[in-house]
């Protein structure tokens, strides 16, 4: 999402002090209306995304536009919002902002149009939802509605939370609002998973996935990743989100929404293990890195469109 640059360095207030300028900026930013910016895609972009989250050449509905069942993986819905230009600047609504201190905390995606078009001209409308002050950090939550440019019909809705180390202490609220499915935290049942899927990522996974729009050098440049505190470039969170979402989709079918919390990092070449539990019309899941045993996605869940219908691939 654009306008996440550091223009002025933000406030230098000490933790615990109230910075009225930031609080006023937050309220003003909440009221700001985006002009809307266009995002167009076609079958090539769909195939590129599907390959970026691990689609195989034998899965023709995902990689061949001539397939009678050619389709868009549901998690493609996060891609259009990356081009959204916000009507506020991030360094105006938090203190001491540095892009190097920013982490992707949570992602919520709602699919509002079925079937998802395999090509479309869309318009993104981002909005600031809230900024939470955690003292030594800030959490910014933004929401982006993506509409069909011709009909005005909603296609996707995304909420993205970013955790910004060292940017809190400005006197804001320390608790976020309850927004239903967008803020849900799913707890796995006390039983073995109903379905487990393992998938090894490739060494080139991040290099491939970044072509979908997120060209943060953290995921490709070793020198930049070292500055960010990582010995080697890490995989995009939305890439392993997409791989996990693909596992849910392939085993349980289309979902209305999906919510995840990013709990750890993944290195290209590591193996992902998605553990899934079917609970009524929802699938609760978590994903761990097989090589380390650590979770990279936690507290996750998806609400199904229809129970018991696996995807036709």
Protein backbone atom coordinates (compact mmCIF):
# COMPACT_ATOMS: atom_id res chain seq x y z
CA UNK A 1 0.00 0.00 0.00
CA UNK A 2 1.37 3.38 -0.98
CA UNK A 3 2.07 6.38 1.33
CA UNK A 4 3.90 4.20 3.87
CA UNK A 5 7.06 6.24 3.47
CA UNK A 6 8.87 8.25 6.13
CA UNK A 7 8.56 11.92 5.17
CA UNK A 8 9.21 13.82 8.35
CA UNK A 9 10.34 11.33 10.96
CA UNK A 10 7.14 11.63 13.01
CA UNK A 11 7.04 12.81 16.59
CA UNK A 12 9.90 12.52 19.08
CA UNK A 13 7.70 12.66 22.20
CA UNK A 14 8.73 10.49 25.14
CA UNK A 15 6.64 7.40 25.88
CA UNK A 16 3.64 8.21 28.05
CA UNK A 17 3.25 11.77 26.85
CA UNK A 18 0.19 12.79 24.88
CA UNK A 19 1.02 14.01 21.41
CA UNK A 20 -2.14 15.88 20.44
CA UNK A 21 -0.86 16.46 16.91
CA UNK A 22 -0.78 12.74 16.23
CA UNK A 23 -4.16 12.15 17.84
CA UNK A 24 -5.66 14.93 15.72
CA UNK A 25 -3.98 13.52 12.62
CA UNK A 26 -5.50 10.10 13.32
CA UNK A 27 -9.01 11.52 13.56
CA UNK A 28 -8.50 13.56 10.40
CA UNK A 29 -7.11 10.53 8.55
CA UNK A 30 -10.12 8.41 9.57
CA UNK A 31 -12.41 10.96 7.92
CA UNK A 32 -10.35 11.21 4.73
CA UNK A 33 -11.90 9.74 1.60
CA UNK A 34 -9.72 8.13 -1.04
CA UNK A 35 -10.19 9.25 -4.62
CA UNK A 36 -9.83 5.66 -5.74
CA UNK A 37 -7.15 4.24 -7.97
CA UNK A 38 -7.52 1.66 -10.68
CA UNK A 39 -6.10 -1.84 -10.76
CA UNK A 40 -6.51 -4.01 -13.85
CA UNK A 41 -5.55 -7.64 -14.25
CA UNK A 42 -5.93 -10.41 -16.81
CA UNK A 43 -5.31 -14.14 -17.12
CA UNK A 44 -1.53 -13.65 -17.13
CA UNK A 45 -1.67 -11.94 -13.72
CA UNK A 46 -3.90 -14.70 -12.38
CA UNK A 47 -1.48 -17.39 -13.53
CA UNK A 48 1.49 -15.45 -12.14
CA UNK A 49 -0.17 -15.25 -8.73
CA UNK A 50 -1.20 -18.91 -8.73
CA UNK A 51 2.37 -19.95 -9.59
CA UNK A 52 3.68 -17.57 -6.94
CA UNK A 53 1.81 -19.49 -4.24
CA UNK A 54 2.95 -22.88 -5.48
CA UNK A 55 0.54 -23.98 -8.24
CA UNK A 56 1.96 -26.91 -10.21
CA UNK A 57 2.10 -27.15 -14.01
CA UNK A 58 -0.21 -30.17 -13.84
CA UNK A 59 -2.94 -28.13 -12.11
CA UNK A 60 -4.33 -26.78 -15.36
CA UNK A 61 -7.24 -24.81 -13.86
CA UNK A 62 -4.64 -22.70 -12.06
CA UNK A 63 -1.98 -22.35 -14.76
CA UNK A 64 -3.72 -22.63 -18.14
CA UNK A 65 -6.13 -19.98 -19.39
CA UNK A 66 -7.57 -22.50 -21.86
CA UNK A 67 -8.79 -24.83 -19.11
CA UNK A 68 -12.58 -25.07 -18.93
CA UNK A 69 -12.26 -24.57 -15.17
CA UNK A 70 -9.62 -21.80 -15.24
CA UNK A 71 -9.89 -19.98 -11.93
CA UNK A 72 -8.52 -17.44 -9.49
CA UNK A 73 -7.34 -18.64 -6.10
CA UNK A 74 -9.36 -16.73 -3.46
CA UNK A 75 -6.29 -15.21 -1.78
CA UNK A 76 -5.52 -13.33 -5.00
CA UNK A 77 -7.92 -10.83 -3.41
CA UNK A 78 -5.03 -9.29 -1.44
CA UNK A 79 -3.18 -8.26 -4.61
CA UNK A 80 -5.31 -5.33 -5.90
CA UNK A 81 -5.12 -3.50 -2.56
CA UNK A 82 -1.32 -3.29 -2.81
CA UNK A 83 -1.69 -0.59 -5.44
CA UNK A 84 -4.07 1.46 -3.27
CA UNK A 85 -2.93 5.02 -2.51
CA UNK A 86 -3.97 6.05 0.99
CA UNK A 87 -5.28 9.59 1.66
CA UNK A 88 -2.98 9.80 4.71
CA UNK A 89 0.72 9.30 5.44
CA UNK A 90 1.76 6.68 7.94
CA UNK A 91 4.36 8.88 9.61
CA UNK A 92 1.64 11.45 10.41
CA UNK A 93 -0.37 9.01 12.54
CA UNK A 94 2.40 7.35 14.60
CA UNK A 95 5.53 8.61 16.36
CA UNK A 96 9.13 8.05 15.23
CA UNK A 97 8.13 6.08 12.16
CA UNK A 98 10.77 4.05 10.35
CA UNK A 99 9.82 1.62 7.57
CA UNK A 100 12.55 -0.73 8.80
CA UNK A 101 10.58 -1.22 12.03
CA UNK A 102 7.33 -2.23 10.30
CA UNK A 103 5.99 -5.78 10.48
CA UNK A 104 2.88 -7.24 8.88
CA UNK A 105 0.77 -8.32 11.87
CA UNK A 106 -2.57 -9.62 10.59
CA UNK A 107 -4.52 -9.92 7.35
CA UNK A 108 -8.23 -10.23 6.77
CA UNK A 109 -9.70 -10.85 3.32
CA UNK A 110 -13.36 -10.94 2.32
CA UNK A 111 -14.41 -12.18 -1.11
CA UNK A 112 -17.60 -10.35 -2.06
CA UNK A 113 -18.08 -11.52 -5.65
CA UNK A 114 -18.36 -15.14 -6.79
CA UNK A 115 -16.98 -16.47 -8.99
CA UNK A 116 -13.92 -14.23 -8.85
CA UNK A 117 -13.40 -12.77 -12.35
CA UNK A 118 -10.33 -14.07 -14.22
CA UNK A 119 -9.84 -10.55 -15.60
CA UNK A 120 -11.22 -7.23 -14.42
CA UNK A 121 -10.78 -3.50 -14.07
CA UNK A 122 -11.08 -2.57 -10.41
CA UNK A 123 -10.92 0.52 -8.21
CA UNK A 124 -9.42 0.55 -4.68
CA UNK A 125 -10.75 2.74 -1.87
CA UNK A 126 -8.52 2.55 1.25
CA UNK A 127 -9.55 3.93 4.63
CA UNK A 128 -7.84 4.25 8.00
CA UNK A 129 -9.74 2.21 10.58
CA UNK A 130 -7.72 2.85 13.73
CA UNK A 131 -4.27 3.26 15.26
CA UNK A 132 -3.58 1.41 18.51
CA UNK A 133 -0.95 2.69 20.93
CA UNK A 134 0.90 -0.19 22.60
CA UNK A 135 3.43 2.02 24.38
CA UNK A 136 6.63 0.82 22.75
CA UNK A 137 4.89 0.16 19.43
CA UNK A 138 1.89 1.19 17.34
CA UNK A 139 -0.54 -0.88 15.31
CA UNK A 140 -2.17 0.68 12.27
CA UNK A 141 -5.25 -1.00 10.80
CA UNK A 142 -6.41 0.03 7.35
CA UNK A 143 -9.27 -1.30 5.26
CA UNK A 144 -9.51 -1.33 1.48
CA UNK A 145 -12.70 -1.89 -0.49
CA UNK A 146 -12.05 -3.03 -4.05
CA UNK A 147 -14.89 -2.43 -6.50
CA UNK A 148 -15.62 -3.34 -10.11
CA UNK A 149 -14.85 -0.19 -12.10
CA UNK A 150 -17.81 -0.71 -14.47
CA UNK A 151 -20.58 -1.81 -12.13
CA UNK A 152 -19.44 -0.38 -8.78
CA UNK A 153 -19.99 -3.81 -7.27
CA UNK A 154 -17.75 -4.84 -4.35
CA UNK A 155 -15.29 -7.58 -5.32
CA UNK A 156 -12.87 -7.74 -2.36
CA UNK A 157 -12.43 -6.18 1.05
CA UNK A 158 -9.11 -6.29 2.93
CA UNK A 159 -8.03 -5.28 6.40
CA UNK A 160 -4.32 -5.11 7.06
CA UNK A 161 -2.67 -4.49 10.41
CA UNK A 162 0.95 -3.39 10.61
CA UNK A 163 2.97 -3.51 13.82
CA UNK A 164 5.47 -0.66 14.01
CA UNK A 165 8.17 -1.05 16.64
CA UNK A 166 9.19 2.13 18.44
CA UNK A 167 6.23 4.17 17.19
CA UNK A 168 3.87 4.11 20.16
CA UNK A 169 3.65 6.19 23.32
CA UNK A 170 1.69 9.09 21.80
CA UNK A 171 -1.29 8.82 24.12
CA UNK A 172 -3.69 6.88 21.92
CA UNK A 173 -6.05 4.03 22.79
CA UNK A 174 -4.34 0.78 23.75
CA UNK A 175 -7.23 -1.44 22.66
CA UNK A 176 -8.74 -2.00 19.24
CA UNK A 177 -12.39 -2.27 18.30
CA UNK A 178 -14.32 -5.49 17.71
CA UNK A 179 -15.13 -5.82 14.00
CA UNK A 180 -16.47 -9.35 13.91
CA UNK A 181 -14.75 -11.71 11.51
CA UNK A 182 -12.04 -9.14 10.77
CA UNK A 183 -10.81 -9.25 14.36
CA UNK A 184 -11.62 -12.87 15.19
CA UNK A 185 -8.89 -15.00 16.75
CA UNK A 186 -9.51 -18.68 16.10
CA UNK A 187 -8.39 -21.28 18.63
CA UNK A 188 -7.64 -24.80 17.30
CA UNK A 189 -9.73 -27.57 18.90
CA UNK A 190 -8.10 -29.94 21.39
CA UNK A 191 -7.82 -32.81 18.92
CA UNK A 192 -5.61 -33.85 16.05
CA UNK A 193 -6.14 -31.84 12.85
CA UNK A 194 -8.77 -33.18 10.46
CA UNK A 195 -6.51 -32.48 7.49
CA UNK A 196 -2.78 -31.77 7.22
CA UNK A 197 -1.04 -30.61 4.05
CA UNK A 198 2.70 -30.18 3.64
CA UNK A 199 4.26 -28.20 0.81
CA UNK A 200 7.90 -27.36 0.25
CA UNK A 201 8.53 -23.83 -1.01
CA UNK A 202 11.18 -23.24 -3.63
CA UNK A 203 14.44 -21.32 -3.21
CA UNK A 204 13.04 -18.87 -5.79
CA UNK A 205 9.63 -18.48 -4.15
CA UNK A 206 10.18 -14.90 -2.92
CA UNK A 207 11.80 -13.83 -6.20
CA UNK A 208 8.75 -15.14 -8.02
CA UNK A 209 6.07 -13.86 -5.63
CA UNK A 210 7.40 -10.29 -5.58
CA UNK A 211 6.35 -9.92 -9.23
CA UNK A 212 2.76 -9.72 -7.96
CA UNK A 213 3.45 -6.22 -6.66
CA UNK A 214 5.25 -6.39 -3.30
CA UNK A 215 8.80 -5.52 -4.31
CA UNK A 216 10.12 -4.82 -0.83
CA UNK A 217 13.89 -5.48 -1.07
CA UNK A 218 13.68 -7.29 2.28
CA UNK A 219 12.55 -10.33 0.29
CA UNK A 220 15.27 -10.33 -2.37
CA UNK A 221 18.34 -8.27 -1.38
CA UNK A 222 20.62 -9.98 1.20
CA UNK A 223 22.20 -6.70 2.27
CA UNK A 224 18.82 -5.07 2.85
CA UNK A 225 17.52 -8.10 4.76
CA UNK A 226 20.55 -7.93 7.07
CA UNK A 227 19.69 -4.32 7.89
CA UNK A 228 16.20 -5.53 8.74
CA UNK A 229 17.65 -8.11 11.15
CA UNK A 230 17.47 -11.19 8.93
CA UNK A 231 20.51 -13.19 7.80
CA UNK A 232 18.90 -13.94 4.46
CA UNK A 233 15.87 -12.63 2.51
CA UNK A 234 12.62 -13.95 3.95
CA UNK A 235 9.44 -15.05 2.22
CA UNK A 236 6.55 -12.59 1.95
CA UNK A 237 3.95 -13.13 4.65
CA UNK A 238 1.23 -12.87 2.02
CA UNK A 239 2.97 -15.60 0.03
CA UNK A 240 2.72 -18.22 2.76
CA UNK A 241 -0.73 -16.80 3.58
CA UNK A 242 -1.63 -17.61 -0.03
CA UNK A 243 -0.14 -21.10 0.16
CA UNK A 244 -2.07 -21.83 3.36
CA UNK A 245 -5.25 -20.38 1.86
CA UNK A 246 -4.72 -22.59 -1.18
CA UNK A 247 -4.58 -25.65 1.09
CA UNK A 248 -7.88 -24.67 2.73
CA UNK A 249 -9.48 -24.03 -0.66
CA UNK A 250 -8.28 -27.30 -2.18
CA UNK A 251 -9.54 -29.41 0.74
CA UNK A 252 -12.72 -27.58 1.76
CA UNK A 253 -13.76 -25.33 -1.15
CA UNK A 254 -14.41 -21.63 -1.57
CA UNK A 255 -14.51 -19.37 1.46
CA UNK A 256 -16.25 -16.05 2.13
CA UNK A 257 -13.46 -14.69 4.25
CA UNK A 258 -10.12 -15.63 5.74
CA UNK A 259 -8.25 -14.16 8.71
CA UNK A 260 -4.66 -14.85 9.80
CA UNK A 261 -2.13 -13.64 12.33
CA UNK A 262 1.50 -13.78 11.22
CA UNK A 263 3.46 -15.53 13.97
CA UNK A 264 6.90 -16.06 12.44
CA UNK A 265 9.10 -15.91 9.38
CA UNK A 266 9.63 -18.39 6.55
CA UNK A 267 12.75 -18.76 4.43
CA UNK A 268 12.41 -19.67 0.74
CA UNK A 269 13.02 -23.40 0.44
CA UNK A 270 11.47 -24.31 3.79
CA UNK A 271 8.47 -26.63 4.08
CA UNK A 272 5.05 -25.42 5.23
CA UNK A 273 2.66 -27.64 7.16
CA UNK A 274 -0.96 -26.42 7.25
CA UNK A 275 -3.02 -28.04 10.00
CA UNK A 276 -6.79 -27.71 9.54
CA UNK A 277 -9.86 -28.38 11.67
CA UNK A 278 -13.40 -28.33 10.29
CA UNK A 279 -15.80 -26.68 12.74
CA UNK A 280 -19.27 -26.30 11.25
CA UNK A 281 -19.09 -23.84 8.37
CA UNK A 282 -15.59 -22.73 9.29
CA UNK A 283 -12.08 -24.10 8.90
CA UNK A 284 -9.69 -23.25 11.71
CA UNK A 285 -6.05 -23.59 10.74
CA UNK A 286 -2.46 -22.85 11.61
CA UNK A 287 0.72 -23.20 9.61
CA UNK A 288 4.16 -24.13 10.84
CA UNK A 289 7.64 -24.41 9.33
CA UNK A 290 8.48 -28.12 9.30
CA UNK A 291 12.23 -27.58 9.60
CA UNK A 292 11.91 -25.53 12.81
CA UNK A 293 8.57 -26.69 14.20
CA UNK A 294 7.60 -23.04 14.74
CA UNK A 295 4.30 -21.47 13.74
CA UNK A 296 4.34 -18.87 10.99
CA UNK A 297 0.54 -18.44 10.91
CA UNK A 298 -1.61 -18.72 14.04
CA UNK A 299 -5.16 -17.97 15.21
CA UNK A 300 -6.40 -18.39 11.64
CA UNK A 301 -9.77 -19.29 10.20
CA UNK A 302 -11.88 -19.21 7.06
CA UNK A 303 -15.67 -19.10 6.71
CA UNK A 304 -16.81 -21.43 3.93
CA UNK A 305 -19.27 -20.56 1.17
CA UNK A 306 -20.71 -24.08 1.18
CA UNK A 307 -19.94 -26.86 3.63
CA UNK A 308 -18.37 -30.05 2.32
CA UNK A 309 -17.50 -28.86 -1.19
CA UNK A 310 -13.83 -29.16 -2.12
CA UNK A 311 -12.48 -27.06 -4.97
CA UNK A 312 -12.55 -28.50 -8.50
CA UNK A 313 -8.93 -28.40 -9.67
